[in-house]
mmCIF file of C-alpha atoms and ligand atoms in Angstrom:
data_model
loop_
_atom_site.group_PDB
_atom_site.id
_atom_site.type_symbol
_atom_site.label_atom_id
_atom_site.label_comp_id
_atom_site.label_asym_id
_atom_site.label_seq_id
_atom_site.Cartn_x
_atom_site.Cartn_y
_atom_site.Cartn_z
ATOM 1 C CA UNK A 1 64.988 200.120 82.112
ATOM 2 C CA UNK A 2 67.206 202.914 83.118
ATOM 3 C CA UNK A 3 65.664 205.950 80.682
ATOM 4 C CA UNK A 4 67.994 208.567 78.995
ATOM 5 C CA UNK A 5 66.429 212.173 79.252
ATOM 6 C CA UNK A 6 68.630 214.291 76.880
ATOM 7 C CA UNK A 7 72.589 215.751 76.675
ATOM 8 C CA UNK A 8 74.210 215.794 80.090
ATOM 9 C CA UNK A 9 75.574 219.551 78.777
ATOM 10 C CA UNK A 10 72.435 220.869 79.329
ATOM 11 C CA UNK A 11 72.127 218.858 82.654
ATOM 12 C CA UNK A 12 75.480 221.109 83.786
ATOM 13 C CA UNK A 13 74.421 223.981 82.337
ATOM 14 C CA UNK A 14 71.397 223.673 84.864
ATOM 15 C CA UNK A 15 73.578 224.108 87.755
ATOM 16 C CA UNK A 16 75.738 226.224 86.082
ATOM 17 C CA UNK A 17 72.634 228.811 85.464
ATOM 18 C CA UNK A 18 71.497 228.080 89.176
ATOM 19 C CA UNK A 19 74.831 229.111 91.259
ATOM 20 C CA UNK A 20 76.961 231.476 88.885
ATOM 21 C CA UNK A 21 74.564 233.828 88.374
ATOM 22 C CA UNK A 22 76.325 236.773 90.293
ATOM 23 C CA UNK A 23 78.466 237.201 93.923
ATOM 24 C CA UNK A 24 76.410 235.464 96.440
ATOM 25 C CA UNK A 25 77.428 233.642 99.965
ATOM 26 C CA UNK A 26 78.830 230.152 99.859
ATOM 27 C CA UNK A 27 75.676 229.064 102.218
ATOM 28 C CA UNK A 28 73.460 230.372 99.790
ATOM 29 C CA UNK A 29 74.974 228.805 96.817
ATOM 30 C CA UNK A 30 75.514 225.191 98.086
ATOM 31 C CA UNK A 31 71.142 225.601 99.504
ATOM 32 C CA UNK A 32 70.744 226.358 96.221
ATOM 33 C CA UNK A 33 72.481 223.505 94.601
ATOM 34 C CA UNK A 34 70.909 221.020 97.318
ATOM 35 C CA UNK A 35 67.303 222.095 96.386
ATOM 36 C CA UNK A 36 68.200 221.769 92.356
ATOM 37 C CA UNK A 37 69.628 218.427 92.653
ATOM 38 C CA UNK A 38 67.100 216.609 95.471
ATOM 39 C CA UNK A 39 64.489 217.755 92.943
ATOM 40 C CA UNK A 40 66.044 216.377 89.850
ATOM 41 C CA UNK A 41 66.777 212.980 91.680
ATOM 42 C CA UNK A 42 63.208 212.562 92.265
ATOM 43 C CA UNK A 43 62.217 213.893 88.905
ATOM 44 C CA UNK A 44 64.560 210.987 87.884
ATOM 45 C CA UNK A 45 63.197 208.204 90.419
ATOM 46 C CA UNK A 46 59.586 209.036 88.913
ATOM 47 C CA UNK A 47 59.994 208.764 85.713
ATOM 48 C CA UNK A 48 61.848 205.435 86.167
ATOM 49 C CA UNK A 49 58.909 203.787 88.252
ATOM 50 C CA UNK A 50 56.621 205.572 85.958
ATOM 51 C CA UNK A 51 56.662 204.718 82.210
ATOM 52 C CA UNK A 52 54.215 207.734 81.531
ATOM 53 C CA UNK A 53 56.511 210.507 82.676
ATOM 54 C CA UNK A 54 59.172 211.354 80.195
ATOM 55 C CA UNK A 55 61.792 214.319 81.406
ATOM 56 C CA UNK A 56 63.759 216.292 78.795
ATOM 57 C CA UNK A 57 66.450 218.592 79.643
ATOM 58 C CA UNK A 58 66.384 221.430 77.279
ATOM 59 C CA UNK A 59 69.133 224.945 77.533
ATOM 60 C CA UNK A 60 66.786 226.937 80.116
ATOM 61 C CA UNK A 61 64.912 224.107 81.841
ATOM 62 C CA UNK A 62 63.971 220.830 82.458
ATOM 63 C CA UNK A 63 60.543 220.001 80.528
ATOM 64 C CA UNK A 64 58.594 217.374 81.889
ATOM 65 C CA UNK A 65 56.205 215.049 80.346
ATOM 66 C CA UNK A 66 53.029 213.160 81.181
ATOM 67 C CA UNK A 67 51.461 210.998 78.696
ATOM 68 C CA UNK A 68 53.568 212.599 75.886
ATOM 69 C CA UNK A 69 52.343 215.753 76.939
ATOM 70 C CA UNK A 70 54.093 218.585 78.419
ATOM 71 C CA UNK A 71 53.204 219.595 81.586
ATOM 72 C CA UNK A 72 55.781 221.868 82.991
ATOM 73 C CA UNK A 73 58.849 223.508 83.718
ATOM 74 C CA UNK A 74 61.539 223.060 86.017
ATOM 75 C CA UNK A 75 64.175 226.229 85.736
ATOM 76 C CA UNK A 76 67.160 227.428 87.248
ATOM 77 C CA UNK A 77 67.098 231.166 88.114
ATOM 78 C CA UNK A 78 69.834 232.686 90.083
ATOM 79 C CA UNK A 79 70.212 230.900 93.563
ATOM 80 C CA UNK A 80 66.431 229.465 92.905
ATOM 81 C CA UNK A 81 64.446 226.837 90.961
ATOM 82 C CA UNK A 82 61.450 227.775 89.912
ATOM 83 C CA UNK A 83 58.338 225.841 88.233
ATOM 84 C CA UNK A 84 56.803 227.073 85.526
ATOM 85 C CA UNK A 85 53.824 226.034 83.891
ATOM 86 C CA UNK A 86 52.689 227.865 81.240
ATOM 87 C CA UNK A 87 48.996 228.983 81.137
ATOM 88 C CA UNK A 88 46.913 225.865 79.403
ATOM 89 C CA UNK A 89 49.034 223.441 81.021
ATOM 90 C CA UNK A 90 48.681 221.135 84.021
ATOM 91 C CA UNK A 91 45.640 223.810 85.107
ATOM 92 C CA UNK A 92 44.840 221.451 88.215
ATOM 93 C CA UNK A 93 48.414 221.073 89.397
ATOM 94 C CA UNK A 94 48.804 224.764 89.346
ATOM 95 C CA UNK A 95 45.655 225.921 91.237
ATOM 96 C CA UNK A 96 46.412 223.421 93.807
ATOM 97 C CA UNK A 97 50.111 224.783 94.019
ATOM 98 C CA UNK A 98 48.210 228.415 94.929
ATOM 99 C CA UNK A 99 46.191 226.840 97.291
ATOM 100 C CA UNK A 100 49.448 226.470 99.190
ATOM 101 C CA UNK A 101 51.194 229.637 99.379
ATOM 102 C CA UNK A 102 53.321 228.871 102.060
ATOM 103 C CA UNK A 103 55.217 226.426 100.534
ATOM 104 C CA UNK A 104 55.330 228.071 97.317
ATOM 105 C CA UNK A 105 56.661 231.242 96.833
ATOM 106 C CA UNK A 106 55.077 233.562 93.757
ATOM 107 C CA UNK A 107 58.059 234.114 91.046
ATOM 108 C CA UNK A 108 55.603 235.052 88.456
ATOM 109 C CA UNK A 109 51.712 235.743 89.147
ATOM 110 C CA UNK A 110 49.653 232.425 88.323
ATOM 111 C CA UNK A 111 52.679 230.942 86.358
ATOM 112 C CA UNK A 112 55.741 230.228 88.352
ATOM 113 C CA UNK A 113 56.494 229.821 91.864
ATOM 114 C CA UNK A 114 59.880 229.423 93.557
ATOM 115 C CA UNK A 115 60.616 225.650 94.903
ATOM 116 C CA UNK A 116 62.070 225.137 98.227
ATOM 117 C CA UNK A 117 62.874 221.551 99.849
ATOM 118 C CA UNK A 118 58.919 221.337 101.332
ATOM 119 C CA UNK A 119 57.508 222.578 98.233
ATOM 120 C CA UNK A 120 59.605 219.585 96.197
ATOM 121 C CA UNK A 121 57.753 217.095 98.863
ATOM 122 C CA UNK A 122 54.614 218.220 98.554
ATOM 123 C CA UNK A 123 54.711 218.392 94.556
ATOM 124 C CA UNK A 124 56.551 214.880 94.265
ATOM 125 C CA UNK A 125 53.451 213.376 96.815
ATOM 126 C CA UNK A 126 50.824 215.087 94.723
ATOM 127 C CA UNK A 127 52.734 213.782 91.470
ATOM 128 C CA UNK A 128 53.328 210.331 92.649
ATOM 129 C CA UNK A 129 49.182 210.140 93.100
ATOM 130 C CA UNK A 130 48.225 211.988 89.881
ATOM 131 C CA UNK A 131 50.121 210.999 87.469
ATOM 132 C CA UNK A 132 49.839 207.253 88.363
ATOM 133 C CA UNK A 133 48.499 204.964 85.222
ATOM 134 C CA UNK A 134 45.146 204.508 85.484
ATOM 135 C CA UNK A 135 44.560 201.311 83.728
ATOM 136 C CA UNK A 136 46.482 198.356 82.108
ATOM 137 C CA UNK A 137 44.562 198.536 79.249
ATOM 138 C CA UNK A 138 45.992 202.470 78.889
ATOM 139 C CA UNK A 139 49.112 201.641 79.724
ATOM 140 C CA UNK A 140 49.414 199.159 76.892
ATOM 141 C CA UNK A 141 47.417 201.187 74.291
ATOM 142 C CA UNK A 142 50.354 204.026 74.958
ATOM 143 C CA UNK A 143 53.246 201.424 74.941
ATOM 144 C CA UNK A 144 51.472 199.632 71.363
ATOM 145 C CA UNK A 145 50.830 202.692 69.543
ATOM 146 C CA UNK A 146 53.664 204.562 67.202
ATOM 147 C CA UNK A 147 51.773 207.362 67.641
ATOM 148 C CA UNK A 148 54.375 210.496 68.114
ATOM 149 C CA UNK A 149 52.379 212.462 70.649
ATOM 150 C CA UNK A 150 52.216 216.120 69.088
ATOM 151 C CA UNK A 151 53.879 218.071 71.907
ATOM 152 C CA UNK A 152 57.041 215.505 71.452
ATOM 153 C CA UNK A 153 56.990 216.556 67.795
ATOM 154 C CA UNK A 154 56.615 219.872 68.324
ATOM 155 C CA UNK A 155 59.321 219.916 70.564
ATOM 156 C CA UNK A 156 61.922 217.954 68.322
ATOM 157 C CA UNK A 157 60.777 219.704 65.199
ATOM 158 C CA UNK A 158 61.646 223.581 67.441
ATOM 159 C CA UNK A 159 64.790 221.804 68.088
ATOM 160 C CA UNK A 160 65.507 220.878 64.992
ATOM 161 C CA UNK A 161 64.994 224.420 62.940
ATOM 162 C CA UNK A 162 66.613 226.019 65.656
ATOM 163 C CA UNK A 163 70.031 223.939 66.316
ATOM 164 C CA UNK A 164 71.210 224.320 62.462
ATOM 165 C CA UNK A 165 68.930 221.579 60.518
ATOM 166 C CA UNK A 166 71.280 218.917 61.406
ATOM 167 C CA UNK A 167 69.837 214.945 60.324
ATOM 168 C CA UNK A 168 71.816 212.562 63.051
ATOM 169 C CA UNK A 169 72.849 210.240 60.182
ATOM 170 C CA UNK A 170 72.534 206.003 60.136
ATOM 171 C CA UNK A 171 75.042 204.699 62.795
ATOM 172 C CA UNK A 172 78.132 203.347 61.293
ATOM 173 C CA UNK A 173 76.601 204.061 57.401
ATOM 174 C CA UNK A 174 75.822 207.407 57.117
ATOM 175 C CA UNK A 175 77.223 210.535 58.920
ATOM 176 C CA UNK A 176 75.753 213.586 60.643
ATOM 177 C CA UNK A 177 74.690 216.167 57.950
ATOM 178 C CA UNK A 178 73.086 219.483 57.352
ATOM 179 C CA UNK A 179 69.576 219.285 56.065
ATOM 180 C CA UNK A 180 68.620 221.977 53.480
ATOM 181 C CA UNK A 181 65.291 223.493 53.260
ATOM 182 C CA UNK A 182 64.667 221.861 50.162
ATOM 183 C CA UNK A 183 64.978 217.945 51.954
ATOM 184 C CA UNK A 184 62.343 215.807 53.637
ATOM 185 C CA UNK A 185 62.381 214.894 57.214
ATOM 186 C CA UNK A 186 60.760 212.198 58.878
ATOM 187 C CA UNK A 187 60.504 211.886 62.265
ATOM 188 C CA UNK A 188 62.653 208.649 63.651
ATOM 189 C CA UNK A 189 62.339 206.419 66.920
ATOM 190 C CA UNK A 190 65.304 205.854 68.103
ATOM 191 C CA UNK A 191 65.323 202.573 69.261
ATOM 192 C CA UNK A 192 62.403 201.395 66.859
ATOM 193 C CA UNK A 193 59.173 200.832 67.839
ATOM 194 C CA UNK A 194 59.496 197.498 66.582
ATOM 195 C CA UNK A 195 61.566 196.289 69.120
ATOM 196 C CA UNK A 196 59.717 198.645 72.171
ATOM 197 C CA UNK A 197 61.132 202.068 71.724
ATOM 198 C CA UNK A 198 58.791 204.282 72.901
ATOM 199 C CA UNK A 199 57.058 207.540 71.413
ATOM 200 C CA UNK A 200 58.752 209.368 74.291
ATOM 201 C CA UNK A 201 60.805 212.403 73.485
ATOM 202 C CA UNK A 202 63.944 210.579 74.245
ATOM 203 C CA UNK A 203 63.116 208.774 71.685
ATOM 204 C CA UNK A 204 62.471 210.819 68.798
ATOM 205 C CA UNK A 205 64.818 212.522 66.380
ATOM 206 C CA UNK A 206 64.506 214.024 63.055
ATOM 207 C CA UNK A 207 66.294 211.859 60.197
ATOM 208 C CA UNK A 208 66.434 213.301 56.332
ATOM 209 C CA UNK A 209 63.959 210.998 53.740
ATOM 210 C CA UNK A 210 67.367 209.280 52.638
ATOM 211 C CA UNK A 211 68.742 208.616 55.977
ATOM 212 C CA UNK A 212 65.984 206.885 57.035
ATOM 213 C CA UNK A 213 64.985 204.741 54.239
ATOM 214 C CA UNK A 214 68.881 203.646 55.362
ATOM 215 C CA UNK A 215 67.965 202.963 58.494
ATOM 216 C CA UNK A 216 64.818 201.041 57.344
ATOM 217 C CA UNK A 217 66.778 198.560 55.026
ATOM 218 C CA UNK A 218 69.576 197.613 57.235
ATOM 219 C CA UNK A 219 67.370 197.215 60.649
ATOM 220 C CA UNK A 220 67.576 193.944 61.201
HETATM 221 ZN ZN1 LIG B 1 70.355 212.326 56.618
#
């Protein structure tokens, strides 16, 4: 199943942050764009023959997710993209990036490094045999679970507080709304786990107490 990962404004905005930056060449701008979009078509070939990786496009980067956990950053700087991974994340995929400085380039000591079109290989090949699911049996304790994973809450919940407190309202009963401090929230799946929706972030938004006992007594 083709997966969804987040508004296509902040998929533009990507690009937009990677090339418009300030007067460079033409040559340098369309490299640029060519690196940026290889790597997000293979971000988005992994994560659809991979039902562990989830990839969320946020307004500075592109977060990706193993397991419901996030692992790291993909960003657009000017005429670069850059992966970041935050100290206490993905700590074997970054000392193995440093192992290899030729490929990657230091944008920020032991945090980001710039990614050029050999870099992308070599981090796709060591992705495609890291991140591969180990087991059935995890595979189906993941996809049987309702568990939100905390970093996917986290990360809907910052979204949330920080885009206005809006609830997304019942489709076709209820409208969009404001939330007020004073209102429960529940976290939502989407597509309910019921019928397979995952605990991905995709998946996840923040309804109001009301809207969601809604939702609850009209799902069929
Ligand atoms: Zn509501």
């Amino acid at each position: 199943m083709k997966k969804n990962f987040g508004s296509f404004y902040y998929c533009a905005n990507f690009f937009d942050r990677i090339v418009s930056k300030s007067a460079c060449s033409p040559s340098d701008a369309i490299t640029a764009f060519h690196i940026a979009s290889l790597l997000l078509k293979k971000f988005d070939a992994l994560q659809e023959k991979n039902p562990l990786v989830t990839l969320s496009f946020a307004t500075d980067s592109l977060r990706v997710y193993y397991r419901g956990q996030l692992q790291f950053h993909i960003q657009p700087r000017k005429y670069r993209t850059i992966i970041w991974i935050p100290g206490g994340y993905s700590r074997n995929l970054s000392q193995e990036i440093q192992k290899h400085p030729h490929l990657f380039p230091v944008e920020g000591e032991h945090i980001s490094w710039v990614l050029n079109e050999e870099g992308v290989d070599w981090l796709m090949k060591y992705l495609r045999s890291n991140w591969q699911p180990s087991t059935v049996e995890s595979k189906e304790s993941i996809a049987h679970s309702r568990h939100i994973p905390g970093e996917v809450r986290q990360a809907i919940l910052t979204e949330f507080l920080t885009s206005g407190r809006w609830c997304s309202g019942v489709a076709g009963i209820t409208k969009r709304h404001k939330v007020s401090e004073t209102m429960r929230i529940e976290f939502d799946h989407i597509l309910p786990h019921s019928v397979g929706g995952s605990n991905g972030y995709w998946n996840i938004q923040i309804l109001c107490s009301d809207c969601n006992q809604v939702k609850r007594a009209t799902a069929t």
